[in-house]
mmCIF file of C-alpha atoms in Angstrom:
data_model
loop_
_atom_site.group_PDB
_atom_site.id
_atom_site.type_symbol
_atom_site.label_atom_id
_atom_site.label_comp_id
_atom_site.label_asym_id
_atom_site.label_seq_id
_atom_site.Cartn_x
_atom_site.Cartn_y
_atom_site.Cartn_z
ATOM 1 C CA MET A 1314 0.000 0.000 0.000
ATOM 2 C CA ASN A 1315 1.344 3.418 -0.912
ATOM 3 C CA CYS A 1316 1.320 6.156 1.669
ATOM 4 C CA ASP A 1317 0.063 9.278 -0.065
ATOM 5 C CA LEU A 1318 1.875 12.088 1.678
ATOM 6 C CA SER A 1319 1.190 14.769 -0.911
ATOM 7 C CA ALA A 1320 -0.030 17.371 1.586
ATOM 8 C CA PRO A 1321 2.594 19.260 3.606
ATOM 9 C CA ASP A 1322 3.146 17.707 7.018
ATOM 10 C CA ALA A 1323 0.917 14.757 6.088
ATOM 11 C CA THR A 1324 1.040 11.719 8.341
ATOM 12 C CA CYS A 1325 0.854 8.155 7.104
ATOM 13 C CA PRO A 1326 -2.056 6.401 8.873
ATOM 14 C CA ARG A 1327 -0.195 3.077 8.893
ATOM 15 C CA CYS A 1328 3.309 3.909 10.082
ATOM 16 C CA GLY A 1329 3.075 7.457 11.426
ATOM 17 C CA PHE A 1330 5.715 8.797 9.020
ATOM 18 C CA VAL A 1331 5.422 12.579 8.774
ATOM 19 C CA SER A 1332 6.357 14.186 5.477
ATOM 20 C CA LYS A 1333 8.007 17.594 5.580
ATOM 21 C CA ILE A 1334 8.465 17.628 1.801
ATOM 22 C CA ARG A 1335 5.594 18.624 -0.481
ATOM 23 C CA ASN A 1336 4.451 15.870 -2.895
ATOM 24 C CA ALA A 1337 6.492 13.162 -1.162
ATOM 25 C CA ILE A 1338 5.382 9.577 -1.744
ATOM 26 C CA ARG A 1339 6.839 6.750 0.282
ATOM 27 C CA GLN A 1340 6.267 3.015 0.134
ATOM 28 C CA CYS A 1341 4.926 1.979 3.516
ATOM 29 C CA ARG A 1342 5.913 -1.512 4.610
ATOM 30 C CA LYS A 1343 4.902 -1.201 8.229
ATOM 31 C CA PRO A 1344 2.235 -3.655 9.434
ATOM 32 C CA VAL A 1345 -1.121 -2.253 10.399
ATOM 33 C CA PRO A 1346 -1.517 -2.415 14.181
ATOM 34 C CA THR A 1347 -4.309 -4.735 15.230
ATOM 35 C CA THR A 1348 -6.558 -4.824 18.228
ATOM 36 C CA CYS A 1349 -8.377 -8.059 17.445
ATOM 37 C CA GLY A 1350 -8.339 -10.263 20.529
ATOM 38 C CA PRO A 1351 -9.726 -13.765 21.101
ATOM 39 C CA GLY A 1352 -13.345 -12.576 21.142
ATOM 40 C CA CYS A 1353 -12.916 -10.693 17.886
ATOM 41 C CA GLN A 1354 -11.261 -13.733 16.291
ATOM 42 C CA LEU A 1355 -14.082 -16.002 17.482
ATOM 43 C CA ARG A 1356 -16.679 -13.558 16.180
ATOM 44 C CA ARG A 1357 -14.905 -13.590 12.780
ATOM 45 C CA SER A 1358 -14.935 -17.391 12.684
ATOM 46 C CA LEU A 1359 -18.604 -17.606 13.590
ATOM 47 C CA ALA A 1360 -19.488 -14.911 11.044
ATOM 48 C CA TRP A 1361 -17.753 -16.965 8.356
ATOM 49 C CA TRP A 1362 -20.272 -19.726 9.154
ATOM 50 C CA GLY A 1363 -23.110 -17.184 8.995
ATOM 51 C CA ILE A 1364 -23.619 -16.977 12.760
ATOM 52 C CA ARG A 1365 -23.906 -13.405 14.022
ATOM 53 C CA ASP A 1366 -25.185 -11.707 17.160
ATOM 54 C CA ASP A 1367 -28.843 -10.886 16.692
ATOM 55 C CA GLY A 1368 -29.310 -9.396 20.166
ATOM 56 C CA ARG A 1369 -30.685 -12.572 21.766
ATOM 57 C CA CYS A 1370 -27.406 -14.166 22.812
ATOM 58 C CA GLY A 1371 -25.195 -11.304 24.022
ATOM 59 C CA CYS A 1372 -22.294 -12.580 21.942
ATOM 60 C CA ASP A 1373 -20.894 -9.139 21.112
ATOM 61 C CA SER A 1374 -20.588 -8.211 24.794
ATOM 62 C CA PHE A 1375 -19.090 -11.621 25.595
ATOM 63 C CA ALA A 1376 -16.590 -11.206 22.736
ATOM 64 C CA ALA A 1377 -15.590 -7.831 24.193
ATOM 65 C CA GLN A 1378 -15.103 -9.528 27.571
ATOM 66 C CA MET A 1379 -12.906 -12.172 25.926
ATOM 67 C CA ASP A 1380 -10.829 -9.425 24.294
ATOM 68 C CA ALA A 1381 -10.399 -7.808 27.714
ATOM 69 C CA TRP A 1382 -9.285 -11.127 29.222
ATOM 70 C CA GLY A 1383 -6.691 -11.715 26.533
ATOM 71 C CA PRO A 1384 -5.412 -15.025 25.147
ATOM 72 C CA THR A 1385 -3.928 -16.395 28.370
ATOM 73 C CA GLU A 1386 -7.001 -15.832 30.507
ATOM 74 C CA CYS A 1387 -9.310 -17.093 27.739
ATOM 75 C CA LEU A 1388 -7.315 -20.309 27.608
ATOM 76 C CA ARG A 1389 -7.887 -20.763 31.344
ATOM 77 C CA ARG A 1390 -11.619 -20.049 30.888
ATOM 78 C CA ILE A 1391 -12.172 -22.129 27.766
ATOM 79 C CA GLU A 1392 -14.936 -24.226 29.364
ATOM 80 C CA GLU A 1393 -16.793 -21.070 30.417
ATOM 81 C CA ILE A 1394 -16.571 -19.775 26.838
ATOM 82 C CA VAL A 1395 -17.794 -23.090 25.410
ATOM 83 C CA GLU A 1396 -20.708 -23.048 27.856
ATOM 84 C CA HIS A 1397 -21.640 -19.537 26.680
ATOM 85 C CA LEU A 1398 -21.571 -20.786 23.089
ATOM 86 C CA ARG A 1399 -23.811 -23.722 24.086
ATOM 87 C CA GLU A 1400 -26.362 -21.333 25.638
ATOM 88 C CA ALA A 1401 -26.193 -18.969 22.643
ATOM 89 C CA ALA A 1402 -26.747 -21.873 20.227
ATOM 90 C CA ALA A 1403 -29.768 -23.021 22.254
ATOM 91 C CA ALA A 1404 -31.180 -19.464 22.242
ATOM 92 C CA LYS A 1405 -30.855 -19.341 18.444
ATOM 93 C CA GLY A 1406 -32.062 -22.899 17.868
ATOM 94 C CA LEU A 1407 -28.754 -23.987 16.346
ATOM 95 C CA PRO A 1408 -27.114 -27.398 16.716
ATOM 96 C CA PHE A 1409 -24.111 -27.512 19.053
ATOM 97 C CA LEU A 1410 -21.073 -29.764 19.227
ATOM 98 C CA ALA A 1411 -18.869 -29.152 22.264
ATOM 99 C CA THR A 1412 -15.747 -30.584 20.619
ATOM 100 C CA ALA A 1413 -16.137 -28.376 17.551
ATOM 101 C CA ALA A 1414 -16.794 -25.345 19.763
ATOM 102 C CA ARG A 1415 -13.676 -26.074 21.846
ATOM 103 C CA MET A 1416 -11.589 -26.367 18.685
ATOM 104 C CA MET A 1417 -12.972 -23.105 17.300
ATOM 105 C CA VAL A 1418 -12.325 -21.259 20.576
ATOM 106 C CA ALA A 1419 -8.800 -22.684 20.834
ATOM 107 C CA ARG A 1420 -8.062 -21.589 17.258
ATOM 108 C CA ALA A 1421 -9.396 -18.090 17.978
ATOM 109 C CA ILE A 1422 -7.204 -17.841 21.079
ATOM 110 C CA GLU A 1423 -4.168 -19.047 19.122
ATOM 111 C CA ALA A 1424 -4.788 -16.563 16.291
ATOM 112 C CA ALA A 1425 -5.204 -13.690 18.760
ATOM 113 C CA GLY A 1426 -1.970 -14.668 20.506
ATOM 114 C CA GLN A 1427 -0.115 -14.713 17.195
ATOM 115 C CA GLU A 1428 -1.520 -11.317 16.209
ATOM 116 C CA GLN A 1429 -0.641 -9.910 19.618
ATOM 117 C CA ALA A 1430 2.924 -11.228 19.391
ATOM 118 C CA HIS A 1431 3.277 -9.876 15.842
ATOM 119 C CA GLY A 1432 1.909 -6.485 16.935
ATOM 120 C CA LYS A 1433 4.375 -6.217 19.832
ATOM 121 C CA LYS A 1434 7.244 -7.168 17.519
ATOM 122 C CA ALA A 1435 6.154 -4.526 14.986
ATOM 123 C CA GLN A 1436 5.891 -1.868 17.700
ATOM 124 C CA ALA A 1437 9.382 -2.704 18.948
ATOM 125 C CA GLN A 1438 10.747 -2.527 15.401
ATOM 126 C CA THR A 1439 9.065 0.863 14.876
ATOM 127 C CA ARG A 1440 10.532 2.215 18.115
ATOM 128 C CA ALA A 1441 13.966 0.903 17.161
ATOM 129 C CA ALA A 1442 13.727 2.454 13.702
ATOM 130 C CA ASN A 1443 12.701 5.824 15.147
ATOM 131 C CA VAL A 1444 15.613 6.092 17.607
ATOM 132 C CA GLY A 1445 17.457 9.329 16.964
ATOM 133 C CA ARG A 1446 14.823 10.752 14.620
ATOM 134 C CA PRO A 1447 13.511 14.211 15.480
ATOM 135 C CA GLN A 1448 9.944 14.183 16.750
#
C-alpha cells in the first residue's frame, strides 16, 4: 500500500511517518496495528459460518469480555466460553457440538496470541527504527 503524503506535514495512517516535503510519496511496509483479541477472532470465525449476534445471545458483549481477558485468561476459561456458546446456540435454535466449539475457541485464542505477538514485535521494530529521529 502506498502512503500518499502529498499534503505538507501529512502523516501516514499506517506507520506514522510525517512528510516535511511537499508531494512526497513513500512506500509503507509497516504492518497495520491490530486490536483483534480472542473474542474478535471467534466472532470472525462464527461470522464466516453465517452466525452473528442478533441481540438474543449477548455474543458481542461476551466477545468484548474475551478481548479484555486476553489469550492467556481465555485459555484458562475455555470451558466457560464453550458453555456460553452452548447457551447462545440453544437461544438461536442452532445445533451444538462441544468438541467443535472447543476447537474453534482454541483456534481463535491461538490466532489472537499470534496477532498480539506480531503487533508487539512490529511496535518494537518501529521504536527501534525511530531512535534518533527528530519528533
